mmCIF file of C-alpha atoms and ligand atoms in Angstrom:
data_model
loop_
_atom_site.group_PDB
_atom_site.id
_atom_site.type_symbol
_atom_site.label_atom_id
_atom_site.label_comp_id
_atom_site.label_asym_id
_atom_site.label_seq_id
_atom_site.Cartn_x
_atom_site.Cartn_y
_atom_site.Cartn_z
ATOM 1 C CA LEU A 1 -1.301 10.264 5.820
ATOM 2 C CA LYS A 2 -3.017 9.120 9.110
ATOM 3 C CA ILE A 3 -4.416 5.954 7.589
ATOM 4 C CA GLY A 4 -7.628 3.766 8.396
ATOM 5 C CA PHE A 5 -8.193 0.569 6.452
ATOM 6 C CA LEU A 6 -11.727 -1.013 6.200
ATOM 7 C CA ALA A 7 -11.079 -4.415 4.630
ATOM 8 C CA SER A 8 -13.964 -7.566 4.994
ATOM 9 C CA HIS A 9 -10.926 -10.702 3.928
ATOM 10 C CA GLY A 10 -7.555 -11.654 4.001
ATOM 11 C CA GLY A 11 -6.274 -7.541 3.989
ATOM 12 C CA SER A 12 -3.436 -8.341 1.954
ATOM 13 C CA ASN A 13 -3.213 -5.088 1.209
ATOM 14 C CA MET A 14 -3.562 -3.641 3.740
ATOM 15 C CA GLN A 15 -0.415 -5.458 4.596
ATOM 16 C CA ALA A 16 1.385 -4.479 1.464
ATOM 17 C CA ILE A 17 0.396 -1.054 2.928
ATOM 18 C CA VAL A 18 1.601 -1.944 6.852
ATOM 19 C CA ASP A 19 5.016 -3.350 5.006
ATOM 20 C CA ALA A 20 5.636 -0.016 3.158
ATOM 21 C CA CYS A 21 5.168 2.182 6.719
ATOM 22 C CA ARG A 22 7.166 -0.174 8.852
ATOM 23 C CA ASN A 23 10.239 0.002 6.633
ATOM 24 C CA GLY A 24 9.891 3.762 5.377
ATOM 25 C CA LYS A 25 9.041 3.327 2.056
ATOM 26 C CA LEU A 26 5.097 4.974 2.846
ATOM 27 C CA TYR A 27 5.467 8.419 4.409
ATOM 28 C CA GLY A 28 1.820 6.715 6.460
ATOM 29 C CA GLU A 29 0.615 5.292 9.611
ATOM 30 C CA ALA A 30 -1.864 2.297 9.930
ATOM 31 C CA LYS A 31 -4.304 3.931 12.817
ATOM 32 C CA ALA A 32 -7.372 1.531 13.004
ATOM 33 C CA VAL A 33 -8.661 -1.779 11.659
ATOM 34 C CA ILE A 34 -12.405 -1.693 10.429
ATOM 35 C CA SER A 35 -14.031 -5.216 9.989
ATOM 36 C CA ASN A 36 -16.962 -6.964 9.018
ATOM 37 C CA ASN A 37 -15.961 -10.243 9.593
ATOM 38 C CA SER A 38 -14.019 -11.045 13.177
ATOM 39 C CA GLY A 39 -12.771 -13.810 11.687
ATOM 40 C CA SER A 40 -11.097 -12.153 8.812
ATOM 41 C CA GLY A 41 -7.488 -12.250 8.279
ATOM 42 C CA ALA A 42 -7.671 -8.493 8.034
ATOM 43 C CA ILE A 43 -8.502 -8.387 11.972
ATOM 44 C CA GLU A 44 -6.139 -11.170 12.494
ATOM 45 C CA ARG A 45 -3.045 -9.001 11.215
ATOM 46 C CA ALA A 46 -3.613 -5.910 13.731
ATOM 47 C CA ARG A 47 -3.578 -6.713 16.171
ATOM 48 C CA LYS A 48 -0.780 -8.844 15.481
ATOM 49 C CA HIS A 49 0.631 -5.276 14.243
ATOM 50 C CA GLY A 50 -0.835 -4.070 17.255
ATOM 51 C CA ILE A 51 -3.282 -1.288 15.593
ATOM 52 C CA PRO A 52 -6.511 -1.011 17.238
ATOM 53 C CA HIS A 53 -9.448 -3.332 15.300
ATOM 54 C CA TYR A 54 -13.317 -3.243 15.695
ATOM 55 C CA HIS A 55 -15.485 -5.599 14.499
ATOM 56 C CA LEU A 56 -18.444 -3.153 13.489
ATOM 57 C CA SER A 57 -21.378 -5.206 10.629
ATOM 58 C CA SER A 58 -24.898 -5.093 10.644
ATOM 59 C CA ALA A 59 -23.907 -8.282 13.565
ATOM 60 C CA THR A 60 -23.053 -5.413 15.946
ATOM 61 C CA HIS A 61 -25.035 -2.566 15.452
ATOM 62 C CA SER A 62 -28.984 -4.124 13.557
ATOM 63 C CA ASP A 63 -29.639 -0.239 12.526
ATOM 64 C CA PRO A 64 -27.688 1.046 10.101
ATOM 65 C CA GLU A 65 -27.706 4.582 11.656
ATOM 66 C CA SER A 66 -25.904 2.740 14.351
ATOM 67 C CA LEU A 67 -23.168 1.777 12.614
ATOM 68 C CA ASP A 68 -22.713 4.434 10.658
ATOM 69 C CA ARG A 69 -22.014 6.446 13.442
ATOM 70 C CA ALA A 70 -19.971 3.584 14.922
ATOM 71 C CA ILE A 71 -17.705 3.938 12.353
ATOM 72 C CA TYR A 72 -17.241 7.271 12.356
ATOM 73 C CA HIS A 73 -16.426 6.918 15.948
ATOM 74 C CA ALA A 74 -13.701 4.434 15.007
ATOM 75 C CA LEU A 75 -11.702 5.895 13.036
ATOM 76 C CA THR A 76 -12.364 9.672 13.959
ATOM 77 C CA ASP A 77 -11.496 8.777 17.452
ATOM 78 C CA ASN A 78 -7.865 7.108 15.681
ATOM 79 C CA GLY A 79 -7.507 10.098 14.311
ATOM 80 C CA VAL A 80 -7.539 9.205 10.637
ATOM 81 C CA THR A 81 -7.671 11.456 8.045
ATOM 82 C CA LEU A 82 -7.911 8.611 5.494
ATOM 83 C CA ILE A 83 -10.042 5.731 4.284
ATOM 84 C CA VAL A 84 -8.434 2.677 2.323
ATOM 85 C CA LEU A 85 -11.304 0.277 0.932
ATOM 86 C CA ALA A 86 -9.516 -3.477 0.532
ATOM 87 C CA GLY A 87 -11.698 -6.197 -0.073
ATOM 88 C CA TYR A 88 -14.463 -3.901 2.038
ATOM 89 C CA MET A 89 -18.324 -5.722 0.354
ATOM 90 C CA LYS A 90 -20.252 -3.367 2.702
ATOM 91 C CA LYS A 91 -21.408 0.016 1.904
ATOM 92 C CA LEU A 92 -20.111 3.329 4.102
ATOM 93 C CA GLY A 93 -22.756 4.929 5.804
ATOM 94 C CA PRO A 94 -24.281 8.502 4.952
ATOM 95 C CA LEU A 95 -22.136 9.579 8.235
ATOM 96 C CA THR A 96 -18.788 8.127 7.456
ATOM 97 C CA LEU A 97 -19.428 9.472 3.752
ATOM 98 C CA ARG A 98 -19.023 12.704 4.256
ATOM 99 C CA HIS A 99 -17.048 13.861 6.615
ATOM 100 C CA TYR A 100 -14.077 11.850 4.465
ATOM 101 C CA LYS A 101 -15.868 11.935 1.745
ATOM 102 C CA GLY A 102 -13.221 13.168 -1.757
ATOM 103 C CA ARG A 103 -10.371 10.882 0.791
ATOM 104 C CA ILE A 104 -11.486 7.579 0.621
ATOM 105 C CA LEU A 105 -10.149 4.669 -1.704
ATOM 106 C CA ASN A 106 -11.240 1.452 -3.073
ATOM 107 C CA ILE A 107 -9.120 -0.695 -5.259
ATOM 108 C CA HIS A 108 -11.467 -2.707 -7.232
ATOM 109 C CA PRO A 109 -8.953 -6.338 -9.535
ATOM 110 C CA SER A 110 -10.017 -4.714 -13.378
ATOM 111 C CA LEU A 111 -9.560 -1.721 -15.264
ATOM 112 C CA LEU A 112 -12.961 0.318 -14.425
ATOM 113 C CA PRO A 113 -14.992 1.310 -15.771
ATOM 114 C CA LYS A 114 -15.041 -2.759 -17.205
ATOM 115 C CA TYR A 115 -16.257 -5.198 -15.209
ATOM 116 C CA GLY A 116 -16.715 -3.347 -12.221
ATOM 117 C CA GLY A 117 -20.250 -2.018 -10.506
ATOM 118 C CA HIS A 118 -22.467 -4.547 -8.098
ATOM 119 C CA GLY A 119 -21.690 -8.278 -7.894
ATOM 120 C CA MET A 120 -18.641 -7.460 -9.918
ATOM 121 C CA PHE A 121 -15.969 -9.120 -7.141
ATOM 122 C CA GLY A 122 -13.338 -11.055 -6.381
ATOM 123 C CA SER A 123 -13.016 -14.079 -9.055
ATOM 124 C CA LYS A 124 -16.286 -13.277 -10.442
ATOM 125 C CA VAL A 125 -14.193 -10.453 -11.623
ATOM 126 C CA HIS A 126 -11.024 -12.516 -13.395
ATOM 127 C CA GLU A 127 -13.771 -15.564 -14.548
ATOM 128 C CA ALA A 128 -15.317 -12.603 -16.702
ATOM 129 C CA VAL A 129 -12.007 -10.628 -17.798
ATOM 130 C CA LEU A 130 -11.101 -14.714 -19.693
ATOM 131 C CA ALA A 131 -14.847 -15.592 -20.348
ATOM 132 C CA ASN A 132 -14.137 -12.639 -23.104
ATOM 133 C CA ARG A 133 -10.851 -13.462 -24.245
ATOM 134 C CA GLU A 134 -9.346 -10.365 -22.963
ATOM 135 C CA THR A 135 -5.449 -9.844 -23.329
ATOM 136 C CA VAL A 136 -5.595 -7.645 -20.740
ATOM 137 C CA THR A 137 -6.976 -6.747 -17.155
ATOM 138 C CA GLY A 138 -5.271 -5.183 -14.235
ATOM 139 C CA ALA A 139 -6.503 -2.731 -10.890
ATOM 140 C CA THR A 140 -8.187 -0.137 -10.206
ATOM 141 C CA ILE A 141 -8.033 2.548 -7.576
ATOM 142 C CA HIS A 142 -10.902 5.108 -7.435
ATOM 143 C CA LEU A 143 -12.712 7.249 -4.570
ATOM 144 C CA ALA A 144 -15.899 5.921 -2.725
ATOM 145 C CA ASP A 145 -19.385 7.195 -3.245
ATOM 146 C CA GLU A 146 -22.605 6.228 -2.612
ATOM 147 C CA GLU A 147 -21.934 3.853 -5.703
ATOM 148 C CA TYR A 148 -19.866 0.490 -6.198
ATOM 149 C CA ASP A 149 -16.857 1.389 -8.251
ATOM 150 C CA THR A 150 -17.943 4.534 -9.878
ATOM 151 C CA GLY A 151 -16.407 7.361 -8.113
ATOM 152 C CA ALA A 152 -13.285 9.029 -9.857
ATOM 153 C CA ILE A 153 -10.913 6.924 -10.650
ATOM 154 C CA VAL A 154 -6.933 8.154 -8.753
ATOM 155 C CA ASN A 155 -4.423 4.992 -10.339
ATOM 156 C CA GLN A 156 -4.919 1.980 -12.495
ATOM 157 C CA ARG A 157 -1.906 -0.077 -13.154
ATOM 158 C CA GLU A 158 -2.549 -2.769 -16.003
ATOM 159 C CA VAL A 159 -1.726 -7.385 -16.067
ATOM 160 C CA ALA A 160 -1.201 -9.558 -19.042
ATOM 161 C CA VAL A 161 -4.383 -12.449 -19.202
ATOM 162 C CA LEU A 162 -2.290 -15.059 -20.812
ATOM 163 C CA PRO A 163 -2.818 -18.295 -22.582
ATOM 164 C CA ASP A 164 -3.380 -20.085 -19.746
ATOM 165 C CA ASP A 165 -4.448 -18.133 -17.448
ATOM 166 C CA THR A 166 -6.944 -19.557 -15.726
ATOM 167 C CA ALA A 167 -9.003 -17.326 -12.606
ATOM 168 C CA GLU A 168 -7.463 -18.568 -9.316
ATOM 169 C CA THR A 169 -3.468 -17.481 -11.333
ATOM 170 C CA LEU A 170 -4.682 -14.499 -12.359
ATOM 171 C CA ALA A 171 -5.961 -13.428 -9.236
ATOM 172 C CA ALA A 172 -3.154 -14.178 -7.927
ATOM 173 C CA ARG A 173 -0.913 -11.815 -10.260
ATOM 174 C CA VAL A 174 -3.859 -8.859 -10.075
ATOM 175 C CA LEU A 175 -3.433 -9.211 -6.211
ATOM 176 C CA GLN A 176 -0.064 -9.058 -6.689
ATOM 177 C CA CYS A 177 -0.628 -5.674 -8.846
ATOM 178 C CA GLU A 178 -3.516 -4.402 -6.464
ATOM 179 C CA HIS A 179 -0.357 -4.040 -3.182
ATOM 180 C CA GLU A 180 2.134 -2.730 -5.888
ATOM 181 C CA LEU A 181 -0.278 -0.012 -7.626
ATOM 182 C CA PHE A 182 -2.266 0.854 -3.973
ATOM 183 C CA VAL A 183 1.368 1.663 -2.110
ATOM 184 C CA GLU A 184 2.888 3.477 -5.158
ATOM 185 C CA THR A 185 -1.211 5.306 -4.729
ATOM 186 C CA LEU A 186 -0.140 6.016 -1.802
ATOM 187 C CA VAL A 187 3.045 7.621 -1.228
ATOM 188 C CA LYS A 188 1.891 9.920 -4.701
ATOM 189 C CA ILE A 189 -0.225 10.798 -2.539
ATOM 190 C CA SER A 190 1.762 11.454 0.357
ATOM 191 C CA GLU A 191 4.915 13.391 -2.036
ATOM 192 C CA GLY A 192 1.691 15.256 -2.977
ATOM 193 C CA GLN A 193 1.545 14.081 -6.796
ATOM 194 C CA ILE A 194 -1.732 12.746 -7.156
ATOM 195 C CA VAL A 195 -3.937 15.281 -5.020
ATOM 196 C CA LEU A 196 -7.876 14.231 -3.956
HETATM 197 C C1 GRF B 201 -8.793 -7.303 -3.393
HETATM 198 O O1 GRF B 201 -8.756 -8.815 -4.622
HETATM 199 C C2 GRF B 201 -9.188 -6.420 -4.102
HETATM 200 O O2 GRF B 201 -9.604 -6.494 -5.079
HETATM 201 C C3 GRF B 201 -10.812 -6.721 -3.316
HETATM 202 O O3 GRF B 201 -11.045 -7.516 -2.810
HETATM 203 C C4 GRF B 201 -9.293 -7.861 -2.229
HETATM 204 C C5 GRF B 201 -9.509 -7.330 -1.154
HETATM 205 O O4 GRF B 201 -7.454 -8.610 -1.144
HETATM 206 N N1 GRF B 201 -11.334 -5.721 -3.499
HETATM 207 P P1 GRF B 201 -7.088 -8.816 0.680
HETATM 208 O O5 GRF B 201 -8.666 -9.569 2.033
HETATM 209 O O6 GRF B 201 -6.439 -6.837 0.958
HETATM 210 O O7 GRF B 201 -6.501 -9.454 0.283
#
């Protein structure tokens, strides 16, 4: 798998996948990292690991069409064959979506379709799960499309909600689950057990 990452935040999901490639668990390679946040942990981790990285955003490209083309070229120029959206808070443009259709994976920190959709990200998801007294939550990997969190579900894993959980403790447990789920899913894709 020649993986291109788009990440806006800390990049811990990307790190878990890069580690799996480096320790031989996952037959794959991180070919590019793109972030709309020049100060993101994802860019910092890419720099440390010598992975080609790009700060591409509405700040660097005011015109959405030129941003879409810049993202598309950063991916194709590095031979990316699978896109991993790991905490990427923006929508991909039509050129990138079309070229990589069916090969764009996103991770969401809930059991979609529950607690998904625009605006439901980060601690908002966990606060809603706690407010509704759910006893179980989890993480979902799905194909990304033009909308938020609506593409076909590829893999899911449950996480228990504990009585004394706060949004922070729950987020931390779900994030650990995300890391395990993403690596497991990519291994299954590389081995043909999951066909996109
Ligand atoms: C994760 O919680 C993920 O579910 C959400 O954004 C966060 C990404 O975290 N989409 P990281 O940047 O991979 O640490």
